[in-house]
mmCIF file of C-alpha atoms in Angstrom:
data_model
loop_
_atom_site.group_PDB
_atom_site.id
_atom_site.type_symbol
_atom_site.label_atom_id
_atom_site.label_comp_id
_atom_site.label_asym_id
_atom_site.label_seq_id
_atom_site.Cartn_x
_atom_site.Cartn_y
_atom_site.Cartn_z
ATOM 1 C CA UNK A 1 29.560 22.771 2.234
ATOM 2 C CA UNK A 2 27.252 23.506 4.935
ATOM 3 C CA UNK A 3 28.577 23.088 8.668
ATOM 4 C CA UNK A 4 26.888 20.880 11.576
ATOM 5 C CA UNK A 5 25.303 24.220 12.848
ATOM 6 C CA UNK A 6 23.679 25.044 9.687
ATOM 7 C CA UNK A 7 22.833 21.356 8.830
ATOM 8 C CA UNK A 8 21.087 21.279 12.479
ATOM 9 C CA UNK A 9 19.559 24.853 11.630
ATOM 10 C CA UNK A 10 18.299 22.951 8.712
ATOM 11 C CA UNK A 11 16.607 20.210 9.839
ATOM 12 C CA UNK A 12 14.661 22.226 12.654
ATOM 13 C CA UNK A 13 13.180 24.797 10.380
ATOM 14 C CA UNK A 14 12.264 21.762 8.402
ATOM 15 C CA UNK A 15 10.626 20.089 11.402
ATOM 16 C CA UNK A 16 9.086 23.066 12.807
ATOM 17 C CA UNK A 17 7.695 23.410 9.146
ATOM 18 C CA UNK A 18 6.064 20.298 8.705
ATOM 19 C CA UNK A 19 4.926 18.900 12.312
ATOM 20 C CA UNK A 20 3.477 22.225 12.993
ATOM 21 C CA UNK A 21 5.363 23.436 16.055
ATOM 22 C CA UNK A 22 5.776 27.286 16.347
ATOM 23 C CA UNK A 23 9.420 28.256 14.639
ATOM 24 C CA UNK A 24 12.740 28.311 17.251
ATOM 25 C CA UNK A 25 10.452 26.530 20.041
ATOM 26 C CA UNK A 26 12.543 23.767 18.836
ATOM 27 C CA UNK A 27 16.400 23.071 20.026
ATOM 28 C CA UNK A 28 19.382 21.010 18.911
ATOM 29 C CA UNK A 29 19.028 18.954 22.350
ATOM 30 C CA UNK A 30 15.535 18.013 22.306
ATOM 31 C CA UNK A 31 14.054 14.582 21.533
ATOM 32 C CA UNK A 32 11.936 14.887 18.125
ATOM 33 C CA UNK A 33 9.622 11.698 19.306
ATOM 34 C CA UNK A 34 8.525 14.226 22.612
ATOM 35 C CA UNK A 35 8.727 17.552 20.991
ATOM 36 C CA UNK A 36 6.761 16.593 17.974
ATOM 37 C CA UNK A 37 4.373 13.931 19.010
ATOM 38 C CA UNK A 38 5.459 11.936 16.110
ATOM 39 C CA UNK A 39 4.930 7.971 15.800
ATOM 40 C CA UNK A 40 6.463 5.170 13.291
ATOM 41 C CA UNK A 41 4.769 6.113 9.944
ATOM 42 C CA UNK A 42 5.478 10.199 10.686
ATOM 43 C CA UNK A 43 9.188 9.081 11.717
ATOM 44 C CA UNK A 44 9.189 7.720 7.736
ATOM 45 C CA UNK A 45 7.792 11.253 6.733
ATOM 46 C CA UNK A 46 10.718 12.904 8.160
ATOM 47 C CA UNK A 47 12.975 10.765 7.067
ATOM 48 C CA UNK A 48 11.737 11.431 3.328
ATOM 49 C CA UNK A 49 11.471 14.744 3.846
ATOM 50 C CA UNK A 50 14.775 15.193 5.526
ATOM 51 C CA UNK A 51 16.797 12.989 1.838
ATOM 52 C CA UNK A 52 14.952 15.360 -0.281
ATOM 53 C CA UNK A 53 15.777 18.567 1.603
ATOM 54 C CA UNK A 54 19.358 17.600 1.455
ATOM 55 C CA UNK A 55 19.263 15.689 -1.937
ATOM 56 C CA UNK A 56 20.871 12.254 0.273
ATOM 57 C CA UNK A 57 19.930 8.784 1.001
ATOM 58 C CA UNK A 58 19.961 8.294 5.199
ATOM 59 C CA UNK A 59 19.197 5.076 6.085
ATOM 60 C CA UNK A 60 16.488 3.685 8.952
ATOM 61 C CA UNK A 61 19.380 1.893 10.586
ATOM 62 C CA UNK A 62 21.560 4.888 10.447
ATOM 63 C CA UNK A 63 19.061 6.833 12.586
ATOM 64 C CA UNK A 64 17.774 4.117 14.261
ATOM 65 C CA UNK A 65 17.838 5.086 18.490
ATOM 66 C CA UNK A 66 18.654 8.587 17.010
ATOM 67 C CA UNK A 67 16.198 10.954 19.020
ATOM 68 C CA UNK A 68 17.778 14.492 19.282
ATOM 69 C CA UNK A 69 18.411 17.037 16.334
ATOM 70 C CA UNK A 70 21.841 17.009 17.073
ATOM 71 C CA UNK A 71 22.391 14.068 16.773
ATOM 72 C CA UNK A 72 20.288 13.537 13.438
ATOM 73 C CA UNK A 73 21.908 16.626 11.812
ATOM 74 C CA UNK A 74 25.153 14.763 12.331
ATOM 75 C CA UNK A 75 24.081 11.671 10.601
ATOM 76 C CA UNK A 76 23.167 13.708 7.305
ATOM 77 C CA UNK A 77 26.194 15.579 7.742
ATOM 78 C CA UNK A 78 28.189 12.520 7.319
ATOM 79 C CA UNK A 79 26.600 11.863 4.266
ATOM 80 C CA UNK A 80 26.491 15.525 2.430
ATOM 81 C CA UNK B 1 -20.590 -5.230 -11.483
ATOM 82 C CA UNK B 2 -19.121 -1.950 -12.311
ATOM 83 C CA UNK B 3 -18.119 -0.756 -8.800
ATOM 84 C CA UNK B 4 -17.538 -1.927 -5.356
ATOM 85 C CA UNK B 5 -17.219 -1.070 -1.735
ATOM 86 C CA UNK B 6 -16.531 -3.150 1.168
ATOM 87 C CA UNK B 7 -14.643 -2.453 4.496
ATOM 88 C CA UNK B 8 -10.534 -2.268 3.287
ATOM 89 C CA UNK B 9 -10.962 -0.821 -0.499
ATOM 90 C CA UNK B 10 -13.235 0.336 -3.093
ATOM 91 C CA UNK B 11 -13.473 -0.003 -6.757
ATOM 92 C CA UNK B 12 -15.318 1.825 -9.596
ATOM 93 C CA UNK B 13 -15.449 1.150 -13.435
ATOM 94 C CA UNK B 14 -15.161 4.653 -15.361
ATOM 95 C CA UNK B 15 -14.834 4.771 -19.712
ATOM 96 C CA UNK B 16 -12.175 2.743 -19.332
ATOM 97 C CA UNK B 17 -10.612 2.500 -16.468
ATOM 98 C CA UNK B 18 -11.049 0.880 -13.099
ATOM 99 C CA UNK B 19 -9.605 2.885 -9.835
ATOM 100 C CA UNK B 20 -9.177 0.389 -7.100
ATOM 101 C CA UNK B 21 -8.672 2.313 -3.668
ATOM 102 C CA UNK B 22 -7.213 0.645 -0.500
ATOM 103 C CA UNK B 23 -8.810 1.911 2.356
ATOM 104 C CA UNK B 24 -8.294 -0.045 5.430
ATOM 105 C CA UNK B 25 -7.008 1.453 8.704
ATOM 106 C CA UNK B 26 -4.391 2.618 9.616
ATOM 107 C CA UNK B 27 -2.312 1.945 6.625
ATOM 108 C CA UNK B 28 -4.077 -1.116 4.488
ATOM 109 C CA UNK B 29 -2.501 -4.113 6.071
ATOM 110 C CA UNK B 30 -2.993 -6.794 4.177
ATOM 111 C CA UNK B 31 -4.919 -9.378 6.218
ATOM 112 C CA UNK B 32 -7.793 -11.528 5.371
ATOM 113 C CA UNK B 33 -10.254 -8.557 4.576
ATOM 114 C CA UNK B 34 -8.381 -7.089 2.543
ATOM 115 C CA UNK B 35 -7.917 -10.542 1.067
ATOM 116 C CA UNK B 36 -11.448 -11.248 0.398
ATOM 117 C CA UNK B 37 -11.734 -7.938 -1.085
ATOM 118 C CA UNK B 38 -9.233 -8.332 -3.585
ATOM 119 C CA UNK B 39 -10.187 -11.731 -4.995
ATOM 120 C CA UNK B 40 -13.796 -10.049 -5.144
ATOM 121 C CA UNK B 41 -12.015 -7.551 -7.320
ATOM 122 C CA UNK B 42 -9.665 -9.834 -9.481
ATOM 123 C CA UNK B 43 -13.172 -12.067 -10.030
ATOM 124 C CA UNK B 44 -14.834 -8.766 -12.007
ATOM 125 C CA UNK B 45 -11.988 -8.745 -14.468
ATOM 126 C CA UNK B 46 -13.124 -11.334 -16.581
ATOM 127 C CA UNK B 47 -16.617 -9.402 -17.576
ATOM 128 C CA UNK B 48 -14.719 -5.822 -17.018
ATOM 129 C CA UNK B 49 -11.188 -6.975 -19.282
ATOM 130 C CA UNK B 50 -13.099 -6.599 -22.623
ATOM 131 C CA UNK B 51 -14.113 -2.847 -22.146
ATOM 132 C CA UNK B 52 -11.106 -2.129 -19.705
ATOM 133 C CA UNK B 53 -7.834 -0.018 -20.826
ATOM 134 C CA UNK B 54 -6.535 0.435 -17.707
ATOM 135 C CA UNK B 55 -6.357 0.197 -13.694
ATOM 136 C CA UNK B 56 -4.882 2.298 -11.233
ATOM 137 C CA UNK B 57 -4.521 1.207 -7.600
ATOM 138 C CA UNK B 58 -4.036 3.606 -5.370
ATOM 139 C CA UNK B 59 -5.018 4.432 -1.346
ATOM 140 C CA UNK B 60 -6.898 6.601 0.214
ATOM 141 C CA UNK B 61 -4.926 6.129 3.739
ATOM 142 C CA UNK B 62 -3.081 9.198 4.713
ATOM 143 C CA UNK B 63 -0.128 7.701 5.776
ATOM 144 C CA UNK B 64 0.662 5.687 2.613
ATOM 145 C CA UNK B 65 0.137 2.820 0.251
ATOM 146 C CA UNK B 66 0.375 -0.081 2.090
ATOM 147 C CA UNK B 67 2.078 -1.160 5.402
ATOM 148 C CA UNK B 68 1.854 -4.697 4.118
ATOM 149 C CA UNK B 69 0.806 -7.554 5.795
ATOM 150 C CA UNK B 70 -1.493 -7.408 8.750
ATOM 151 C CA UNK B 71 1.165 -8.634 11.121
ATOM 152 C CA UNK B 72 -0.962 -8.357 14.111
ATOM 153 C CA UNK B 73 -3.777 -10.879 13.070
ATOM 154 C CA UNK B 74 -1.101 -12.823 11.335
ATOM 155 C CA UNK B 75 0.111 -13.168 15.275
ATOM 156 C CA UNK B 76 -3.118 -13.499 16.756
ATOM 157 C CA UNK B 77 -4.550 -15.749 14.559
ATOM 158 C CA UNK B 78 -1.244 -18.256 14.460
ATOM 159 C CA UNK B 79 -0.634 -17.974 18.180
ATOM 160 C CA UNK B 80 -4.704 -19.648 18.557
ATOM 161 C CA UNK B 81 -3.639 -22.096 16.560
ATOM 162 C CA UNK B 82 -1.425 -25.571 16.888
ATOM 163 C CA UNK B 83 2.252 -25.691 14.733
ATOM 164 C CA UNK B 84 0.265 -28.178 11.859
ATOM 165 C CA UNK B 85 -2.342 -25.691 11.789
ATOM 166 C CA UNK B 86 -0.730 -23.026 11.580
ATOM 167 C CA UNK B 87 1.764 -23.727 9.153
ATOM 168 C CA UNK B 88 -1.476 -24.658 6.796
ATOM 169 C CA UNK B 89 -2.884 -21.965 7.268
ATOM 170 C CA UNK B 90 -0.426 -19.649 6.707
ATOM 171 C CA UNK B 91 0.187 -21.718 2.981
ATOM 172 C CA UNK B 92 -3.591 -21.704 2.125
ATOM 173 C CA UNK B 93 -3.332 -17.800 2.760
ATOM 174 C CA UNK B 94 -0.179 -17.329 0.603
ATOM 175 C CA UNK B 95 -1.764 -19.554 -1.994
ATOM 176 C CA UNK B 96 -5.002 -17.116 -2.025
ATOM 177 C CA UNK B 97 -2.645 -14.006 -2.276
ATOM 178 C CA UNK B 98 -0.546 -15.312 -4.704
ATOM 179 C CA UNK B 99 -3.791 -16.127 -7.045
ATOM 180 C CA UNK B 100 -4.995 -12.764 -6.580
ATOM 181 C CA UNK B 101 -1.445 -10.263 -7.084
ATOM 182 C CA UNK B 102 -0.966 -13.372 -10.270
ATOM 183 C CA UNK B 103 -4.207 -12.094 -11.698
ATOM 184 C CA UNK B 104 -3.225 -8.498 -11.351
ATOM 185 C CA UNK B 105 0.258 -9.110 -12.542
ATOM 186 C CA UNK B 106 -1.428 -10.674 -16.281
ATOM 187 C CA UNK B 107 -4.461 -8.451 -16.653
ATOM 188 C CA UNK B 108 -4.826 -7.866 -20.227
ATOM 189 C CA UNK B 109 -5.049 -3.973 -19.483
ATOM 190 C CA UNK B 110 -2.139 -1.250 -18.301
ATOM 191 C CA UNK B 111 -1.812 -1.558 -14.450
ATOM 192 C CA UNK B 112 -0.355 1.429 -12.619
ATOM 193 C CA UNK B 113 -0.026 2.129 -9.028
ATOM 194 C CA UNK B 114 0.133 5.296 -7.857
ATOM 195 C CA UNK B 115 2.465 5.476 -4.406
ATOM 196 C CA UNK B 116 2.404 8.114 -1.721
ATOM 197 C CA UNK B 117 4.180 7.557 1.855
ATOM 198 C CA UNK B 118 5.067 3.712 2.991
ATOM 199 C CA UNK B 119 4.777 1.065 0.453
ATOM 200 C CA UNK B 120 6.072 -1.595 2.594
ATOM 201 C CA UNK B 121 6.499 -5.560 2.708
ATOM 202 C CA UNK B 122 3.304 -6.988 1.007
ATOM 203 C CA UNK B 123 2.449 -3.740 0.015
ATOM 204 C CA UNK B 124 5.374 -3.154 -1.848
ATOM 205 C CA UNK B 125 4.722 -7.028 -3.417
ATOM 206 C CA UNK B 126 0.937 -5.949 -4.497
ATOM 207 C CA UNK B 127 2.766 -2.514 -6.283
ATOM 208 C CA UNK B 128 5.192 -4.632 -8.015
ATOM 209 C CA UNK B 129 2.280 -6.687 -10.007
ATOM 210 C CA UNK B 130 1.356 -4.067 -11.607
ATOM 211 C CA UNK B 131 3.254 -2.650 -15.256
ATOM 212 C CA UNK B 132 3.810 0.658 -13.970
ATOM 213 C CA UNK B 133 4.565 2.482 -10.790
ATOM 214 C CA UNK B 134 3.712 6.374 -9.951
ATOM 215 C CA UNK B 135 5.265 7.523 -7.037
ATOM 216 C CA UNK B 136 5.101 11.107 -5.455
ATOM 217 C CA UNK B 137 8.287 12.805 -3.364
ATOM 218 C CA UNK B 138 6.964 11.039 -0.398
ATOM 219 C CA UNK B 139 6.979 7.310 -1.092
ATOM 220 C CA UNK B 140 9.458 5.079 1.050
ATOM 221 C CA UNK B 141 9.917 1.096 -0.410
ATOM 222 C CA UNK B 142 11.013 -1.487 1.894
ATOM 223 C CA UNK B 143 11.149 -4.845 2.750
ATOM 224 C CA UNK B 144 11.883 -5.466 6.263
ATOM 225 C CA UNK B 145 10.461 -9.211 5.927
ATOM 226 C CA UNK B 146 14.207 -10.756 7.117
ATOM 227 C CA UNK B 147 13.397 -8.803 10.702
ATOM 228 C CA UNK B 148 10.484 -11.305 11.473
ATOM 229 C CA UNK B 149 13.358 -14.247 10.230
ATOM 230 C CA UNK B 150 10.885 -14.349 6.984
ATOM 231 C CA UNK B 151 11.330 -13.295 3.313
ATOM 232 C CA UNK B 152 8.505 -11.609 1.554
ATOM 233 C CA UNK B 153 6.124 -13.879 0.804
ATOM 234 C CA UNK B 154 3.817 -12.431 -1.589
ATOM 235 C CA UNK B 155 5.722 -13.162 -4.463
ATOM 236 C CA UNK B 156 8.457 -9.946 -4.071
ATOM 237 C CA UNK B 157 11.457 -11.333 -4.836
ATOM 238 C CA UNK B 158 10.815 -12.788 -8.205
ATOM 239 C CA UNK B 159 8.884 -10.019 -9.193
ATOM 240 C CA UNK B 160 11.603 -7.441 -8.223
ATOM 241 C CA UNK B 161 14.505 -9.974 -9.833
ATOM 242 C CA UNK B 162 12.075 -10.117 -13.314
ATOM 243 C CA UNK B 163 12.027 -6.003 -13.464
ATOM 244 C CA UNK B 164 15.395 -5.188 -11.690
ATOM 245 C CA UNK B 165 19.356 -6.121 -10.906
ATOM 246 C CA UNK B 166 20.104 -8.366 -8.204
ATOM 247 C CA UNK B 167 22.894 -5.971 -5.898
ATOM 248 C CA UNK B 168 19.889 -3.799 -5.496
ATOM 249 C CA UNK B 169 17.630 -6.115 -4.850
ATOM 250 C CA UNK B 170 20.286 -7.548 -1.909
ATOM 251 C CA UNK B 171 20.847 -4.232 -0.607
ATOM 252 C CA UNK B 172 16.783 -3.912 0.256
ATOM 253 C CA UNK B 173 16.421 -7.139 1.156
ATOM 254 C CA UNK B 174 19.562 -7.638 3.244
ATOM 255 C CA UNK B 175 19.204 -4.389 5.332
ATOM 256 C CA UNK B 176 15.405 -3.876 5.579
ATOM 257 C CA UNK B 177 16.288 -0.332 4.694
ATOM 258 C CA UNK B 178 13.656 1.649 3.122
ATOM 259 C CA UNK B 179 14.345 4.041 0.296
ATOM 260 C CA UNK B 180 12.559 7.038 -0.855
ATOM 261 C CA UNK B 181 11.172 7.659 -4.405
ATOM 262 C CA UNK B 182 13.729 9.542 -5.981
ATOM 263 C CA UNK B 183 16.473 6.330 -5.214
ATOM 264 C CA UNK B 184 13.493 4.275 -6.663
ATOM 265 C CA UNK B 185 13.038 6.021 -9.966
ATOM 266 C CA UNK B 186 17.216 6.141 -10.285
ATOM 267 C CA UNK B 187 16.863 2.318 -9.934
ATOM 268 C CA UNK B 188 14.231 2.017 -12.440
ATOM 269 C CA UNK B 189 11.530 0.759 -9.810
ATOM 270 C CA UNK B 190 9.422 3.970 -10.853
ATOM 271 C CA UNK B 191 8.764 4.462 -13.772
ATOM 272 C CA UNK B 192 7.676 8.374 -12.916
ATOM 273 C CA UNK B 193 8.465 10.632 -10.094
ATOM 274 C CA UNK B 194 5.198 13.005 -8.758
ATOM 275 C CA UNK B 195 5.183 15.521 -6.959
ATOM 276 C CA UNK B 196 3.998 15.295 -3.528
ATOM 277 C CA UNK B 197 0.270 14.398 -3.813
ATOM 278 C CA UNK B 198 0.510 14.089 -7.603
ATOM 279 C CA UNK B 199 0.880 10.627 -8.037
ATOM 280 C CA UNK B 200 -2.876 9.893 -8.758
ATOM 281 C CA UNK B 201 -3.204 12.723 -11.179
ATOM 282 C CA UNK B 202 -0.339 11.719 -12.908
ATOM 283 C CA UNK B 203 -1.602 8.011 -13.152
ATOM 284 C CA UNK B 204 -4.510 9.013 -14.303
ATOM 285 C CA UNK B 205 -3.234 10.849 -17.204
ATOM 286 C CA UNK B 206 -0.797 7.880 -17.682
ATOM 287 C CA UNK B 207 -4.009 5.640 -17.753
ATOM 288 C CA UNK B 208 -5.676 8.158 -20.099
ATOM 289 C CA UNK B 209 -2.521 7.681 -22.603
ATOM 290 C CA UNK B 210 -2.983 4.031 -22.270
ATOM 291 C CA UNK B 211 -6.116 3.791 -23.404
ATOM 292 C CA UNK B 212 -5.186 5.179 -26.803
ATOM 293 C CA UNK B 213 -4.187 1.613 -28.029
ATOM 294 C CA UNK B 214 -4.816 -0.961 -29.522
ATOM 295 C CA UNK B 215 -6.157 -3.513 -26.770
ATOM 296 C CA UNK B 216 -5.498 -6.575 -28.174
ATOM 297 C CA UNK B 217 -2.111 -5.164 -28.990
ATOM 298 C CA UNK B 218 -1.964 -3.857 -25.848
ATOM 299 C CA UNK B 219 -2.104 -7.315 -24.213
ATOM 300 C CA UNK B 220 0.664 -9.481 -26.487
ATOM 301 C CA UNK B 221 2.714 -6.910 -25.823
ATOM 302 C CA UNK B 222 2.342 -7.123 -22.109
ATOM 303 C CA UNK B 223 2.319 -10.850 -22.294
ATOM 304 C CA UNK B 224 5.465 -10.942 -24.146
ATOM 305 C CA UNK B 225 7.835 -8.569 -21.858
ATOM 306 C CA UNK B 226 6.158 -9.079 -18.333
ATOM 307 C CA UNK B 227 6.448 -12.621 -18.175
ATOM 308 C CA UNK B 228 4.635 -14.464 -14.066
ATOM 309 C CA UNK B 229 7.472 -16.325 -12.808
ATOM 310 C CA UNK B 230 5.254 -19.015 -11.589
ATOM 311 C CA UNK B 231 7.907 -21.897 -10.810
ATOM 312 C CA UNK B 232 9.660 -19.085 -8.282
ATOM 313 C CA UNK B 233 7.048 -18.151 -6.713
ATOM 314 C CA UNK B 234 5.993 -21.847 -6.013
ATOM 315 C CA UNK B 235 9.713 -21.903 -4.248
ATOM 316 C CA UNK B 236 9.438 -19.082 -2.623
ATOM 317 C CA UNK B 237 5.902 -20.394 -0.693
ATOM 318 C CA UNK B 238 7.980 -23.094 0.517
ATOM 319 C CA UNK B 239 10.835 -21.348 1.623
ATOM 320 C CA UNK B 240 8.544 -18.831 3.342
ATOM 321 C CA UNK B 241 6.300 -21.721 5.322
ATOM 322 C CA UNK B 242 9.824 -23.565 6.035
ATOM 323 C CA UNK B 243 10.984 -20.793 7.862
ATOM 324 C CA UNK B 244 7.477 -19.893 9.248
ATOM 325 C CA UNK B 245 7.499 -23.323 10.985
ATOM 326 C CA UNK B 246 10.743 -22.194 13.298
ATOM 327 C CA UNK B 247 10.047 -20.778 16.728
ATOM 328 C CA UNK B 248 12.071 -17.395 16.088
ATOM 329 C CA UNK B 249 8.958 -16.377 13.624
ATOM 330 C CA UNK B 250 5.998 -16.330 16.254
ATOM 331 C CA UNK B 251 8.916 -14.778 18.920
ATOM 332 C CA UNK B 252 9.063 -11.519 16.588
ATOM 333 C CA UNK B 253 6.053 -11.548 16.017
ATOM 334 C CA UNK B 254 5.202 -11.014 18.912
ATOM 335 C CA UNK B 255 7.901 -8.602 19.747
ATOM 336 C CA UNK B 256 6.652 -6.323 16.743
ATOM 337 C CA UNK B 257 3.101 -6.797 17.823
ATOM 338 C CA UNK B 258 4.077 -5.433 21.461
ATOM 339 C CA UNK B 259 6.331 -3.052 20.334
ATOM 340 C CA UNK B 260 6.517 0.541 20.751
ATOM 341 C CA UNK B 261 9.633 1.554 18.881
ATOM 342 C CA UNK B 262 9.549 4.106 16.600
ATOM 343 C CA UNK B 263 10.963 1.933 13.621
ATOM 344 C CA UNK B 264 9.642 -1.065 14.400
ATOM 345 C CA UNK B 265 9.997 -2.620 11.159
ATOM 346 C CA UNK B 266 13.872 -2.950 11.719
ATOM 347 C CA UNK B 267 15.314 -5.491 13.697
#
């Protein structure tokens, strides 16, 4: 079972992956929408990409006014 | 006419097969271009059906399938227009979809749509006319009609209730959730699971292994297990235009058209 820290670990090397932002410029604190310029349909990408990295189903509503990693990793946590 | 290409999709007749592309920025909303388009395409079937195995429909859009309807001129064009008006035109365009995603639905050749990213709303209602769906890692179903105090009007529901069970068909419709690809295929909504950016390769082999058979064969058989729920659909245009006529439509509209949120296909 991971923990939150690893779970958060987790989804930023995931982000940092994908949205093409440099590795560990990204921190549990910051807002995703800012950090990685993302908009509505990209918010859907990282949603899909998050339930198959962690093999779950997250809802929209779920993470719905969700805009820090913290705060995200603890939604999938809740659900691993 | 053996190919096509207007200004939201393409199409092109190949030993066999036809691939119909959606193309239409940002994310082939369904609006009266794209309308057009497809009846020009359903019209071809009758001379292409007789030398045509199979059809794959798939888009070229980066970010997906189909966002679905084109809810901004759908709020443009209504708000120009008075309530009698509006209401008819909103069931003349309904009527024109349905007789298009109806021919689709009982073409006498395979159908397969090949999904990456958002297949949403009416997009999600134009994949489920066809016999089989391809999805990669990346495609996200939803139907997040109920937010705009609608249901999906593009003949959805009965579609989804004719291939699969009703708690799951609740839980979309009743949440406007979306759910990825793997949930879909573990629901039975696809039939196979790609890899991300596979889908079209793998519908075009699955096209390739339809056109083995027996045509004729090939459409009783489709006839006889894919049956058009006309009579539901007919109820479902006038539930949709009786709850298009209240005011709470045209006020989310509006509030989705000026929106800036990043979901703002939920409520």
């Amino acid at each position: 079972m991971r923990t939150l820290e690893q779970t958060t670990q987790e989804v930023l090397d995931l982000a940092s992956k994908h949205f093409n932002v440099p590795p560990g410029s990204l921190a549990p604190e910051d807002d995703f929408f800012k950090k990685l310029g993302i908009d509505s349909l990209q918010t859907l990408e990282m949603l899909s990409r998050l339930e198959n990295h962690f093999g779950i189903e997250l809802p929209d509503y779920e993470v719905q006014g969700v805009s820090d990693f913290r705060t995200l990793a603890s939604r999938i946590q809740s659900r691993l | 006419m053996k190919s096509f290409s207007g200004k939201a999709l393409h199409w092109e007749w190949r030993e066999g097969v036809i691939e119909l592309t959606l193309d239409r920025e940002p994310a082939n909303e369904i609006g009266l271009a794209m309308l057009e388009e497809l009846e020009h395409f359903v019209a071809a079937f009758e001379s292409l059906a007789p030398e045509t195995s199979a059809c794959i429909l798939h888009s070229e859009r980066k970010h997906g399938f189909s966002a679905g309807a084109d809810l901004r001129e759908l709020y443009h064009t209504a708000a120009q227009l008075q309530e009698k008006e509006r209401l008819a035109g909103v069931r003349s365009f309904l009527e024109r979809i349905h007789a298009v995603f109806n021919a689709i639905d009982a073409a006498p050749f395979t159908t397969i749509a090949a999904i990456h990213g958002v297949c949403f709303g009416g997009g999600f209602e134009l994949a489920l006319t066809c016999d089989i769906i391809v999805a990669d890692k990346m495609g996200r179903f939803a139907f997040p009609e109920l937010r705009l105090g609608l249901i999906p009007g593009f003949g959805g529901i009965p579609r989804l209730k004719r291939d699969l069970g009703n708690a799951f068909i609740r839980d979309l419709l009743l949440t406007g959730r979306s759910i990825n690809a793997t949930r879909a295929q573990s629901v039975g909504l696809v039939a196979q699971l790609a890899a991300e950016g596979e889908a079209l390769r793998i519908a075009r082999a699955t096209a390739a292994q339809a056109s083995k058979f027996d045509g004729a064969t090939r459409a009783v058989a489709k006839k006889f297990i894919k049956p058009v729920p006309h009579e539901e659909f007919r109820r479902e245009i006038d539930l949709f235009c009786g709850l298009f006529a209240r005011p709470t439509v045209m006020a989310a509209l509006k509030k989705f058209v000026e929106s800036t949120d990043a979901m703002p296909y939920l409520p």
